[in-house]
């Protein structure tokens, strides 16, 4: 089969469109660029280049997997978050633009003098929150915990790739972690999908992402309860707690934070104007 880059991308785009993939053309192009080890611009510069049999076959395999709704990041092994490149596998949640809301909130707090030295990330997954925060606050160091050893191994690789090995530690633990240290900043994007809603998620998430990172119990709020019950063991008085929350959970989580002895919360909106991050300080 002799296909040019242009015709291969067009055909793949059609297949992905038929499979209801959201951004079929973009994914078709990104997958081909990935097979060729090039950027997407290369496809535009060399549209008439003919694929080798090997490249063609590899591409068809990836397109078939994407058509079966496997996430793009699992096929390329990467995902960009806050302009940093993260390794991603099926053992971790795919870093999402929603979670950049929490980073934005930290950057804005920093411009007003917030300067945490020690950061704890609960349920770190790929490490994307902790590592991105440390990239914005070069003097800080931190710990990421996760219940999944497989996730921790992805996080450690990301720390290494981003040159932050010596500034980070990754440990296996549940929410009731006690490291004998109280941190200046605790962040978490815990599992928050109500159990009964998991079946309704898009196939990329439902069928390929770890349910351990998604399922927040009957009302989706179990992990917030567990973290807040332990908050005085991990956050110093005056320190800040920042949660990512589900689309309709901000008010409930904010109330739970106040009940747990935190200050009146601030709510931060994502690009879709949804209150996606809730932050507050631990009172003495
Ligand atoms: N934002 C994710 C989703 O909607 C869920 C992430 C989480 O549970 N923390 O698929």
Coordinates of C-alpha atoms and ligand atoms in Angstrom, one line a residue:
X1 CA 0.0 0.0 0.0
X2 CA 1.6 3.3 -1.1
X3 CA 0.1 6.2 0.8
X4 CA 1.4 9.7 1.1
X5 CA 1.3 11.5 4.4
X6 CA -1.6 13.6 3.2
X7 CA -3.7 10.7 2.0
X8 CA -2.9 8.6 5.1
X9 CA -4.0 11.4 7.5
X10 CA -7.2 12.0 5.5
X11 CA -8.2 8.4 5.5
X12 CA -7.4 8.0 9.2
X13 CA -9.4 11.2 10.0
X14 CA -12.4 9.6 8.3
X15 CA -12.0 6.4 10.3
X16 CA -11.8 8.3 13.6
X17 CA -14.7 10.5 12.7
X18 CA -16.8 7.4 12.1
X19 CA -15.8 6.2 15.5
X20 CA -17.0 9.4 17.1
X21 CA -13.6 10.6 18.2
X22 CA -13.9 14.2 19.2
X23 CA -11.1 15.9 17.3
X24 CA -10.7 13.2 14.6
X25 CA -8.5 15.2 12.2
X26 CA -6.2 16.5 14.9
X27 CA -5.7 13.0 16.4
X28 CA -5.1 11.5 13.0
X29 CA -2.3 14.1 12.4
X30 CA -0.8 13.7 15.9
X31 CA -0.7 9.9 15.6
X32 CA 1.1 10.1 12.2
X33 CA 3.6 12.6 13.5
X34 CA 4.2 10.3 16.4
X35 CA 4.9 7.3 14.2
X36 CA 7.3 9.4 12.1
X37 CA 9.0 10.9 15.2
X38 CA 8.3 14.3 13.8
X39 CA 6.1 17.3 14.8
X40 CA 2.8 18.0 13.1
X41 CA 4.3 20.7 11.0
X42 CA 6.3 18.1 9.2
X43 CA 3.1 16.6 7.7
X44 CA 2.4 20.0 6.2
X45 CA 6.0 20.4 4.9
X46 CA 6.2 17.0 3.3
X47 CA 2.6 16.1 2.3
X48 CA 3.6 14.0 -0.6
X49 CA 6.2 11.9 1.2
X50 CA 5.3 8.2 0.8
X51 CA 5.0 6.1 4.0
X52 CA 7.2 3.0 4.3
X53 CA 5.3 -0.3 4.7
X54 CA 6.5 -0.4 8.3
X55 CA 5.3 3.2 9.1
X56 CA 2.0 2.5 7.3
X57 CA 1.4 -0.6 9.3
X58 CA 2.3 1.1 12.6
X59 CA 0.0 4.0 11.8
X60 CA -2.9 1.7 11.0
X61 CA -2.5 -0.1 14.3
X62 CA -2.6 3.2 16.3
X63 CA -5.5 4.5 14.3
X64 CA -7.5 1.3 15.0
X65 CA -6.7 1.6 18.7
X66 CA -7.8 5.3 18.8
X67 CA -11.0 4.3 16.9
X68 CA -11.6 1.9 19.8
X69 CA -11.4 5.0 21.9
X70 CA -8.1 4.4 23.6
X71 CA -6.9 7.8 24.8
X72 CA -4.4 9.6 22.5
X73 CA -1.9 10.0 25.4
X74 CA -1.8 6.2 25.9
X75 CA -0.9 5.8 22.3
X76 CA 1.8 8.4 22.2
X77 CA 2.8 7.9 25.8
X78 CA 2.8 11.7 26.4
X79 CA 0.6 14.5 27.4
X80 CA 1.3 18.2 27.7
X81 CA 0.3 19.9 30.9
X82 CA 1.1 23.6 31.6
X83 CA 3.6 23.4 28.7
X84 CA 5.5 20.6 30.4
X85 CA 5.7 17.1 28.8
X86 CA 4.5 14.3 31.0
X87 CA 4.7 10.5 30.5
X88 CA 1.3 9.0 30.7
X89 CA 0.2 5.3 31.0
X90 CA -3.0 3.6 31.8
X91 CA -1.9 3.5 35.4
X92 CA -2.5 7.3 35.9
X93 CA -5.1 9.8 35.1
X94 CA -4.5 11.7 31.9
X95 CA -3.4 15.3 32.9
X96 CA -6.4 17.5 32.0
X97 CA -6.6 21.2 31.2
X98 CA -9.2 21.4 34.1
X99 CA -6.4 20.7 36.5
X100 CA -4.4 23.7 35.2
X101 CA -7.0 25.8 37.2
X102 CA -5.2 24.8 40.4
X103 CA -1.8 25.7 39.0
X104 CA -3.2 29.1 37.9
X105 CA -4.5 29.7 41.4
X106 CA -1.1 29.0 42.8
X107 CA 0.7 31.2 40.4
X108 CA -1.7 34.0 41.3
X109 CA -1.3 33.4 45.0
X110 CA 2.5 33.5 44.5
X111 CA 2.2 36.9 42.8
X112 CA 0.6 38.0 46.1
X113 CA 3.4 36.7 48.3
X114 CA 2.4 33.1 48.8
X115 CA 5.7 31.2 48.9
X116 CA 5.4 27.6 50.1
X117 CA 8.6 25.7 50.7
X118 CA 7.2 22.2 51.3
X119 CA 4.4 20.8 49.1
X120 CA 2.4 17.6 49.5
X121 CA 0.3 16.2 46.7
X122 CA -2.2 13.5 47.7
X123 CA -3.0 11.0 44.9
X124 CA -0.2 12.3 42.7
X125 CA -0.8 10.0 39.7
X126 CA 1.6 11.1 36.9
X127 CA 3.0 13.7 39.4
X128 CA 1.6 16.5 37.2
X129 CA 0.3 18.8 39.9
X130 CA 3.4 18.5 42.2
X131 CA 6.0 18.7 39.4
X132 CA 4.2 21.7 37.8
X133 CA 4.0 23.5 41.1
X134 CA 7.7 22.9 41.8
X135 CA 8.5 24.2 38.3
X136 CA 6.7 27.5 39.2
X137 CA 8.3 27.7 42.7
X138 CA 11.9 26.8 42.1
X139 CA 12.9 27.0 45.8
X140 CA 10.2 24.5 46.9
X141 CA 10.5 20.8 47.4
X142 CA 7.7 18.2 47.8
X143 CA 6.3 14.8 48.4
X144 CA 3.7 13.0 46.2
X145 CA 1.8 10.1 47.6
X146 CA -0.4 7.6 45.8
X147 CA -2.0 4.3 46.6
X148 CA -0.8 2.8 43.3
X149 CA 2.8 1.6 43.0
X150 CA 2.4 1.7 39.2
X151 CA 1.4 5.4 39.4
X152 CA 4.3 6.2 41.6
X153 CA 6.7 4.7 39.1
X154 CA 5.2 7.0 36.4
X155 CA 5.6 10.0 38.7
X156 CA 9.2 9.2 39.5
X157 CA 10.0 8.9 35.8
X158 CA 8.4 12.3 35.2
X159 CA 10.4 13.8 38.0
X160 CA 13.5 12.5 36.5
X161 CA 12.7 13.7 33.0
X162 CA 11.9 17.2 34.3
X163 CA 15.1 17.3 36.3
X164 CA 13.3 17.4 39.7
X165 CA 14.4 14.1 41.2
X166 CA 16.3 15.7 44.0
X167 CA 13.4 18.0 44.9
X168 CA 10.8 15.3 45.1
X169 CA 9.9 12.1 46.9
X170 CA 7.2 9.7 46.0
X171 CA 5.7 7.3 48.5
X172 CA 2.9 4.8 48.6
X173 CA 0.2 5.7 51.1
X174 CA -3.6 6.0 51.6
X175 CA -5.3 9.3 52.5
X176 CA -4.5 8.9 56.2
X177 CA -0.8 9.6 55.5
X178 CA 1.3 10.9 58.4
X179 CA 4.8 11.8 57.4
X180 CA 5.7 13.4 60.7
X181 CA 5.8 16.7 58.9
X182 CA 3.3 19.5 58.3
X183 CA 3.5 21.0 54.9
X184 CA 3.0 24.7 53.7
X185 CA 0.8 23.6 50.8
X186 CA -1.3 20.5 50.4
X187 CA -2.9 19.9 47.0
X188 CA -5.1 17.1 45.7
X189 CA -7.1 16.1 42.7
X190 CA -8.7 13.0 44.3
X191 CA -11.1 10.6 42.7
X192 CA -14.4 12.5 42.7
X193 CA -16.8 10.9 40.3
X194 CA -19.9 9.4 42.0
X195 CA -19.6 5.6 41.6
X196 CA -22.9 5.4 39.7
X197 CA -21.8 8.0 37.1
X198 CA -18.7 6.1 36.1
X199 CA -20.7 4.1 33.5
X200 CA -21.7 7.4 31.8
X201 CA -18.2 8.7 31.3
X202 CA -16.8 8.9 27.8
X203 CA -15.2 5.6 26.7
X204 CA -11.7 7.0 26.8
X205 CA -12.1 7.6 30.5
X206 CA -14.4 4.8 31.5
X207 CA -12.6 2.0 29.6
X208 CA -9.0 3.1 29.8
X209 CA -8.3 5.3 32.8
X210 CA -7.8 3.8 36.3
X211 CA -11.0 3.6 38.2
X212 CA -9.0 4.0 41.4
X213 CA -8.3 7.5 40.3
X214 CA -11.9 8.3 39.4
X215 CA -14.3 6.7 41.8
X216 CA -15.2 9.0 44.7
X217 CA -17.8 6.8 46.3
X218 CA -21.6 7.1 46.4
X219 CA -21.7 11.0 46.4
X220 CA -18.2 11.4 44.9
X221 CA -17.0 13.2 48.1
X222 CA -15.4 10.3 50.1
X223 CA -11.8 11.2 49.4
X224 CA -12.4 14.9 50.5
X225 CA -13.8 13.6 53.8
X226 CA -10.9 11.3 54.3
X227 CA -8.3 14.0 53.5
X228 CA -10.0 16.6 55.7
X229 CA -10.2 14.1 58.6
X230 CA -6.4 14.0 58.5
X231 CA -5.6 17.6 57.6
X232 CA -4.1 18.6 60.9
X233 CA -1.5 15.9 60.6
X234 CA -0.2 17.1 57.2
X235 CA -0.9 20.9 56.9
X236 CA 0.7 23.5 59.2
X237 CA -1.6 26.1 60.7
X238 CA -1.6 29.0 58.2
X239 CA -0.8 26.6 55.4
X240 CA -2.9 26.3 52.3
X241 CA -5.1 23.4 51.1
X242 CA -6.1 23.4 47.4
X243 CA -8.5 20.8 46.0
X244 CA -9.7 20.1 42.5
X245 CA -13.4 19.3 42.5
X246 CA -16.1 17.9 40.2
X247 CA -18.2 20.3 38.2
X248 CA -21.0 20.6 40.9
X249 CA -19.0 19.9 44.0
X250 CA -17.3 23.3 44.8
X251 CA -19.9 24.5 47.4
X252 CA -20.1 21.2 49.2
X253 CA -16.4 20.8 49.4
X254 CA -16.0 24.4 50.5
X255 CA -18.4 23.8 53.3
X256 CA -16.6 20.6 54.4
X257 CA -13.3 22.6 54.4
X258 CA -14.8 25.2 56.7
X259 CA -16.2 22.5 59.0
X260 CA -12.7 21.0 59.2
X261 CA -11.3 24.3 60.5
X262 CA -10.1 26.0 57.4
X263 CA -10.8 29.6 56.5
X264 CA -13.5 30.8 54.2
X265 CA -12.7 29.2 50.9
X266 CA -11.8 30.8 47.6
X267 CA -13.3 29.3 44.4
X268 CA -11.3 29.3 41.1
X269 CA -13.0 28.8 37.8
X270 CA -11.7 26.7 34.9
X271 CA -11.8 27.8 31.2
X272 CA -15.4 26.6 31.0
X273 CA -16.3 28.9 33.9
X274 CA -16.9 25.9 36.2
X275 CA -15.7 26.3 39.8
X276 CA -13.0 23.7 39.6
X277 CA -10.6 24.5 42.4
X278 CA -11.3 25.3 46.1
X279 CA -8.6 26.7 48.3
X280 CA -8.5 27.7 52.0
X281 CA -6.0 28.2 54.8
X282 CA -5.8 26.1 57.9
X283 CA -6.8 28.2 61.0
X284 CA -4.8 27.9 64.3
Ligands
LIG1 N1 -11.9 15.2 35.7 C1 -12.0 13.8 35.6 C2 -13.1 13.4 34.7 O1 -14.1 14.1 34.6 C3 -12.1 13.1 36.9 C4 -10.9 13.3 37.7 C5 -11.1 12.9 39.1 O2 -11.9 12.1 39.5 N2 -10.3 13.4 39.9 O3 -13.1 12.5 34.0

